[in-house]
Short mmCIF file of C-alpha atoms and ligand atoms in Angstrom, two decimals:
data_model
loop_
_atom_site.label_atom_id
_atom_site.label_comp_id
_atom_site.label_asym_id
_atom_site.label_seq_id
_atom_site.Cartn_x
_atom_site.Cartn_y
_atom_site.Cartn_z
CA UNK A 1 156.01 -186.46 147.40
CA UNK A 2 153.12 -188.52 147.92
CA UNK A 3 149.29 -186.52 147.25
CA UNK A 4 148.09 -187.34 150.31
CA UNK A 5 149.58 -187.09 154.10
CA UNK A 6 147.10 -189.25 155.14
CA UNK A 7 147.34 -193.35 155.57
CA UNK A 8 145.72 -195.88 153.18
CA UNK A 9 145.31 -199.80 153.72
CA UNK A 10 145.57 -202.11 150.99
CA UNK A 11 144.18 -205.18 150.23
CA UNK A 12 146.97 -207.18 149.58
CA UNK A 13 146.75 -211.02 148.18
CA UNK A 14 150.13 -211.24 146.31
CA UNK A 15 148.40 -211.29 143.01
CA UNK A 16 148.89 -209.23 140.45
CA UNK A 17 146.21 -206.64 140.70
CA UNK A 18 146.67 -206.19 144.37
CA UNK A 19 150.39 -205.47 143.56
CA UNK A 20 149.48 -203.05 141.39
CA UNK A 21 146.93 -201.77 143.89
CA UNK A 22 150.04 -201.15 146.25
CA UNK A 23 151.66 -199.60 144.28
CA UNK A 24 149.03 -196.74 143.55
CA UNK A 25 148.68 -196.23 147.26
CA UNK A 26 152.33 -195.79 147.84
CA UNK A 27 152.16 -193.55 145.18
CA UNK A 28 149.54 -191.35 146.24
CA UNK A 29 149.75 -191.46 150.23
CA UNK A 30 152.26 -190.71 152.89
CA UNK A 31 151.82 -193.91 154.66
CA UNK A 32 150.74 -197.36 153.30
CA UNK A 33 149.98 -200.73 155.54
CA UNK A 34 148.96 -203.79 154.23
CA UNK A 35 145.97 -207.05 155.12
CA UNK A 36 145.87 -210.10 154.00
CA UNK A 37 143.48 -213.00 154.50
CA UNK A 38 144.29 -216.38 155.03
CA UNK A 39 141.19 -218.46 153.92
CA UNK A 40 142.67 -222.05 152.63
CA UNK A 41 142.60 -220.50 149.18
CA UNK A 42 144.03 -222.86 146.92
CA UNK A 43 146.46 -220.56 145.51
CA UNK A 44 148.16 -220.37 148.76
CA UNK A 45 151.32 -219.68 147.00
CA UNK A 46 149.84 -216.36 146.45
CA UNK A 47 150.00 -215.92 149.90
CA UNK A 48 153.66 -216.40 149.63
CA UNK A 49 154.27 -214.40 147.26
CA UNK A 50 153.32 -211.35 149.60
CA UNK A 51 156.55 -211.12 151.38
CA UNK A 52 158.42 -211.25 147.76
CA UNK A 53 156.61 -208.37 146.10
CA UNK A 54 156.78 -205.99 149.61
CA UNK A 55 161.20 -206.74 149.54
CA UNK A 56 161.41 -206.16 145.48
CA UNK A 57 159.12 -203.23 146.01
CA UNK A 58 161.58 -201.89 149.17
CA UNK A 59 164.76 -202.80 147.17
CA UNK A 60 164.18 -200.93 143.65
CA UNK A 61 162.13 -198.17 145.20
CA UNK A 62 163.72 -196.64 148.03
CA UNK A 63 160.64 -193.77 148.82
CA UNK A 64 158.18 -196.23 148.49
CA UNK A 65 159.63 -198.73 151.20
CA UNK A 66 159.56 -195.59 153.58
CA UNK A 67 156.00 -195.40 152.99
CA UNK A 68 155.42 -198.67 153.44
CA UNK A 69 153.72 -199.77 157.08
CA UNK A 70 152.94 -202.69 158.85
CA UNK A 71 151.32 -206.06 157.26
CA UNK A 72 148.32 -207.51 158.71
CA UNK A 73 147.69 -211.39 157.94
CA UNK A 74 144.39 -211.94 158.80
CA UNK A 75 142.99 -215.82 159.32
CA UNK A 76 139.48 -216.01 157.74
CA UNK A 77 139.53 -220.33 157.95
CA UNK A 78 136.10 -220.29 158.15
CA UNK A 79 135.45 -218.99 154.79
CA UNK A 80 136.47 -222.35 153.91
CA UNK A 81 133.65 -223.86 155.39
CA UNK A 82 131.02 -221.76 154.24
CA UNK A 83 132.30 -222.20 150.39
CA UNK A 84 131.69 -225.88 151.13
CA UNK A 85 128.71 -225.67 152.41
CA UNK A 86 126.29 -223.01 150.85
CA UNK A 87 126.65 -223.92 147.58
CA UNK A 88 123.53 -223.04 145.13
CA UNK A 89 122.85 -224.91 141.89
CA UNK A 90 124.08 -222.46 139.61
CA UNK A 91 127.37 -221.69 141.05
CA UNK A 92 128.04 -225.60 141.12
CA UNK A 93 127.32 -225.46 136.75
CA UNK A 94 129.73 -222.53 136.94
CA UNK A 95 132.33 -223.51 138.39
CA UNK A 96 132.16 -226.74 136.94
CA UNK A 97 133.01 -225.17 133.52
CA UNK A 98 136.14 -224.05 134.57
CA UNK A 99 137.46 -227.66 136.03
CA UNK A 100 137.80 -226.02 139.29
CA UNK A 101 137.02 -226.57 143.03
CA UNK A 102 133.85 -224.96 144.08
CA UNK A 103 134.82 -222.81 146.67
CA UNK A 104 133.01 -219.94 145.67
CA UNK A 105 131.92 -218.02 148.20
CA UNK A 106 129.18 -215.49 147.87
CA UNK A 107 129.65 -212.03 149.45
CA UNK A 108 133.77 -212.64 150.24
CA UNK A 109 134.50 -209.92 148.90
CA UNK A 110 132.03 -207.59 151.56
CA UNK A 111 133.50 -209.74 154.57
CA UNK A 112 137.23 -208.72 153.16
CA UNK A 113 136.02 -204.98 153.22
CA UNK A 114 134.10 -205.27 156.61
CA UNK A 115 137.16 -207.08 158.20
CA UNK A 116 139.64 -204.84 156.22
CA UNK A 117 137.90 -201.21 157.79
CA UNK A 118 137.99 -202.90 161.05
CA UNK A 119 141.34 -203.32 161.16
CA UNK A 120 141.47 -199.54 159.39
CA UNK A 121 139.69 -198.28 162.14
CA UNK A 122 141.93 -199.49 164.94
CA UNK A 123 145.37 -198.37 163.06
CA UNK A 124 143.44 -194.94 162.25
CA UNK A 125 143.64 -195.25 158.50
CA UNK A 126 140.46 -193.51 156.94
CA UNK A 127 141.69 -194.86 153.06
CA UNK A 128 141.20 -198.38 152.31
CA UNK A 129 142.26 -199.70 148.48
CA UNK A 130 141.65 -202.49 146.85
CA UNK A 131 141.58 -204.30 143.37
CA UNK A 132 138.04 -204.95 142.62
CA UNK A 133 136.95 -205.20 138.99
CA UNK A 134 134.26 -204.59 136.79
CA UNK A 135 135.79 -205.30 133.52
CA UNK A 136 137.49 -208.91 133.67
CA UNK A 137 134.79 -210.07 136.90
CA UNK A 138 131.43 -208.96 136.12
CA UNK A 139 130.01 -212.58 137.17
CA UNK A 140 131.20 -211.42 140.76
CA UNK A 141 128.28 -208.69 142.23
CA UNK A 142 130.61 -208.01 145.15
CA UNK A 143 133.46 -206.37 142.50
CA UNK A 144 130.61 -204.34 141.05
CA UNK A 145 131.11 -200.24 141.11
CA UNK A 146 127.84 -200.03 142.81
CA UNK A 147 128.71 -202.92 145.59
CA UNK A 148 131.79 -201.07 146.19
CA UNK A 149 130.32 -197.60 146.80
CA UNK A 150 127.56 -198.88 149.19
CA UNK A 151 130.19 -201.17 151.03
CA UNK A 152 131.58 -197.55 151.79
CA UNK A 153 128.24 -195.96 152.93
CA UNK A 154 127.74 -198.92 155.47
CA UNK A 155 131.04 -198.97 156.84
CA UNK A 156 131.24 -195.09 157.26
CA UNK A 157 128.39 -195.46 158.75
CA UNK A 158 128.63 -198.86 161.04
CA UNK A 159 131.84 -197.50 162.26
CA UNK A 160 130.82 -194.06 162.51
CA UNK A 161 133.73 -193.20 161.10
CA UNK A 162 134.56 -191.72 157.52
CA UNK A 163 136.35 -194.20 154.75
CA UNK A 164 137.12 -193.88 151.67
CA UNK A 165 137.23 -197.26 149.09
CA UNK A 166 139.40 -196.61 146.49
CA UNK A 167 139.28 -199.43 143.40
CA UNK A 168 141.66 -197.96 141.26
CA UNK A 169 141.07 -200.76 138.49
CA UNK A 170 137.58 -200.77 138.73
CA UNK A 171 136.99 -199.56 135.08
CA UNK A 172 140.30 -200.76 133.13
CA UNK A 173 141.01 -204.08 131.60
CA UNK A 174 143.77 -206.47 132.40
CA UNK A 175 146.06 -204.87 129.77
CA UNK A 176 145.44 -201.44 130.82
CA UNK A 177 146.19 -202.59 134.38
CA UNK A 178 149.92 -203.28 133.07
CA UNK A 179 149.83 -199.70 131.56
CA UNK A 180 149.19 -198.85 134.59
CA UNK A 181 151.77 -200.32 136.37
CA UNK A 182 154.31 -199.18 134.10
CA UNK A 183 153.50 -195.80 134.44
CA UNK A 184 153.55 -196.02 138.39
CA UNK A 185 157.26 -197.60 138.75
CA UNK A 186 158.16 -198.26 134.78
CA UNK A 187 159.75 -201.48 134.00
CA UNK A 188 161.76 -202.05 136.80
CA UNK A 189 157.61 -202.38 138.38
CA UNK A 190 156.39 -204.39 135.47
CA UNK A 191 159.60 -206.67 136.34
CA UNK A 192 159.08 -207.14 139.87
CA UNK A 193 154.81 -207.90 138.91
CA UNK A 194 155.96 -210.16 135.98
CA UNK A 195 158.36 -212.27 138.86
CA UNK A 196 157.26 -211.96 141.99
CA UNK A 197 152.97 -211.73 141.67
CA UNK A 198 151.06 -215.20 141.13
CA UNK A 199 147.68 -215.03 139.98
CA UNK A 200 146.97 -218.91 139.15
CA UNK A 201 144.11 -220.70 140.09
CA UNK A 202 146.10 -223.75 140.45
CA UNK A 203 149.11 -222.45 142.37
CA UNK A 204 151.39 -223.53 139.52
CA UNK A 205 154.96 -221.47 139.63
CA UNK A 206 156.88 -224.54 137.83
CA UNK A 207 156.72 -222.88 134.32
CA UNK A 208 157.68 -219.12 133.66
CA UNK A 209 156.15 -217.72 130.89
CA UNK A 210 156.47 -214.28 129.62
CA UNK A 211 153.18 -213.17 131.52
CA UNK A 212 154.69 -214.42 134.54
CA UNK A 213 154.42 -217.97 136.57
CA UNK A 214 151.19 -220.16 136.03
CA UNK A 215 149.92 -223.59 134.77
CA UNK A 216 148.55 -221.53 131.59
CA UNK A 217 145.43 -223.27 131.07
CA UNK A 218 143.20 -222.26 133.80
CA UNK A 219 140.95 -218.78 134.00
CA UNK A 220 143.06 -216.38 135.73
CA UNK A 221 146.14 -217.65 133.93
CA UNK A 222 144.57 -217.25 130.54
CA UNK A 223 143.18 -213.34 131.46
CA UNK A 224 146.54 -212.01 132.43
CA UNK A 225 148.02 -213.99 129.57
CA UNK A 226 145.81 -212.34 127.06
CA UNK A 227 146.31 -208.94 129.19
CA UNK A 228 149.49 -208.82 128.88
CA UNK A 229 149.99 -209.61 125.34
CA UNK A 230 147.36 -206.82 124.90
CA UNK A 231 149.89 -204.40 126.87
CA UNK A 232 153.20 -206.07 125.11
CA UNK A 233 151.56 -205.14 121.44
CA UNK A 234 150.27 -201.80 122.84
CA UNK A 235 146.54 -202.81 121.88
CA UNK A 236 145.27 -201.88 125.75
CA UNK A 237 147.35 -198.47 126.02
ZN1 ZN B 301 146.74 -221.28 136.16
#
């Protein structure tokens, strides 16, 4: 039996850590809906890879798919444009170091909360989750702890109504995170992250590796490469 009768809503991208993220809330509450946002991302095989993870989920685990709500897709094209357009200095040398596209964005993160507790609000869902990170992100101030809990205060209050943001991997490493998963919905989870998530900045799924699909070379494929290695040799448990 879930902990909570109440509703949570998940920010869902199809990666890994927002998989795991749903997971957690179908775990812990009695009804479960999902939002995504559709922003031109690169990896918009991620995207994609939404639909996959919700029918694997609702095949292998039968309570969980009666928890599980409606999905909200949620077109945000104009982040796009501002990720082209107010670039500062030092983000261009960041970004640059990874061989990327500079579509950082500063603040996307508050705009998917803001847009996420609006949509909360009108389907009556006072629990909003999401996959936020201090420990693999620190260079991003909206994943911050502190960002996170204020982002609460100012939507509880803007709305006049109360949330609650829950960042279940706020404080845990990549490696961890697969603990984590495992314990939730044991291999036959792990299996269904491993397959069905993408995380790659590229939007590579050519090559299957044993940390899942990915072009292997850039940023996000080399963190949940190391993370799960970590897990697989039991150094993050
Ligand atoms: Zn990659």
């Amino acid at each position: 039996m879930p902990k909570a009768e109440e509703g949570a809503l998940v920010l869902f991208s199809g990666g890994q850590d927002s998989a795991t993220c749903l997971a957690w809330a179908l775990d812990q509450f009695a009804r479960v809906e999902t939002i995504g946002f559709d922003y031109g991302q690169r990896h918009a095989v991620e995207l994609a890879c939404r639909s996959n993870v919700t029918r694997a989920i609702g095949e292998k685990f039968p309570a969980w798919a009666e928890r599980l709500g409606e999905d909200h897709l949620i077109d945000l094209g104009f982040v796009a444009e501002i990720g082209d357009t107010a670039m500062t200095r030092d983000v261009e040398i960041q970004m640059g170091e990874d061989g990327l596209p500079n579509t950082f964005v500063p603040g996307r993160n508050l705009l998917f909360l803001t847009t996420a507790a609006a949509v909360a609000y009108r389907r009556g869902l006072r629990h909003i989750v999401g996959g936020m990170c201090e420990t693999d992100y620190s260079g991003y101030p909206d994943c911050r702890d502190d960002t996170i809990k204020a982002m609460q205060v100012a939507l509880t209050l803007g709305m006049d109504r109360r949330f609650v943001l829950h960042m279940p991997l706020m404080w845990i490493d990549k490696a961890e995170s697969w603990a984590l998963t495992e314990r939730l919905g044991g291999a036959a989870l792990v299996d269904i992250l491993l397959e069905e998530t993408h995380t790659c900045y590229i939007g590579d799924r050519t090559t299957r590796h044993s940390w899942g699909y990915g072009c292997g070379q850039c940023p996000a494929c080399q963190l949940r490469a190391s993370g799960y290695e970590r897990y697989r040799t039991g150094e993050g448990t």
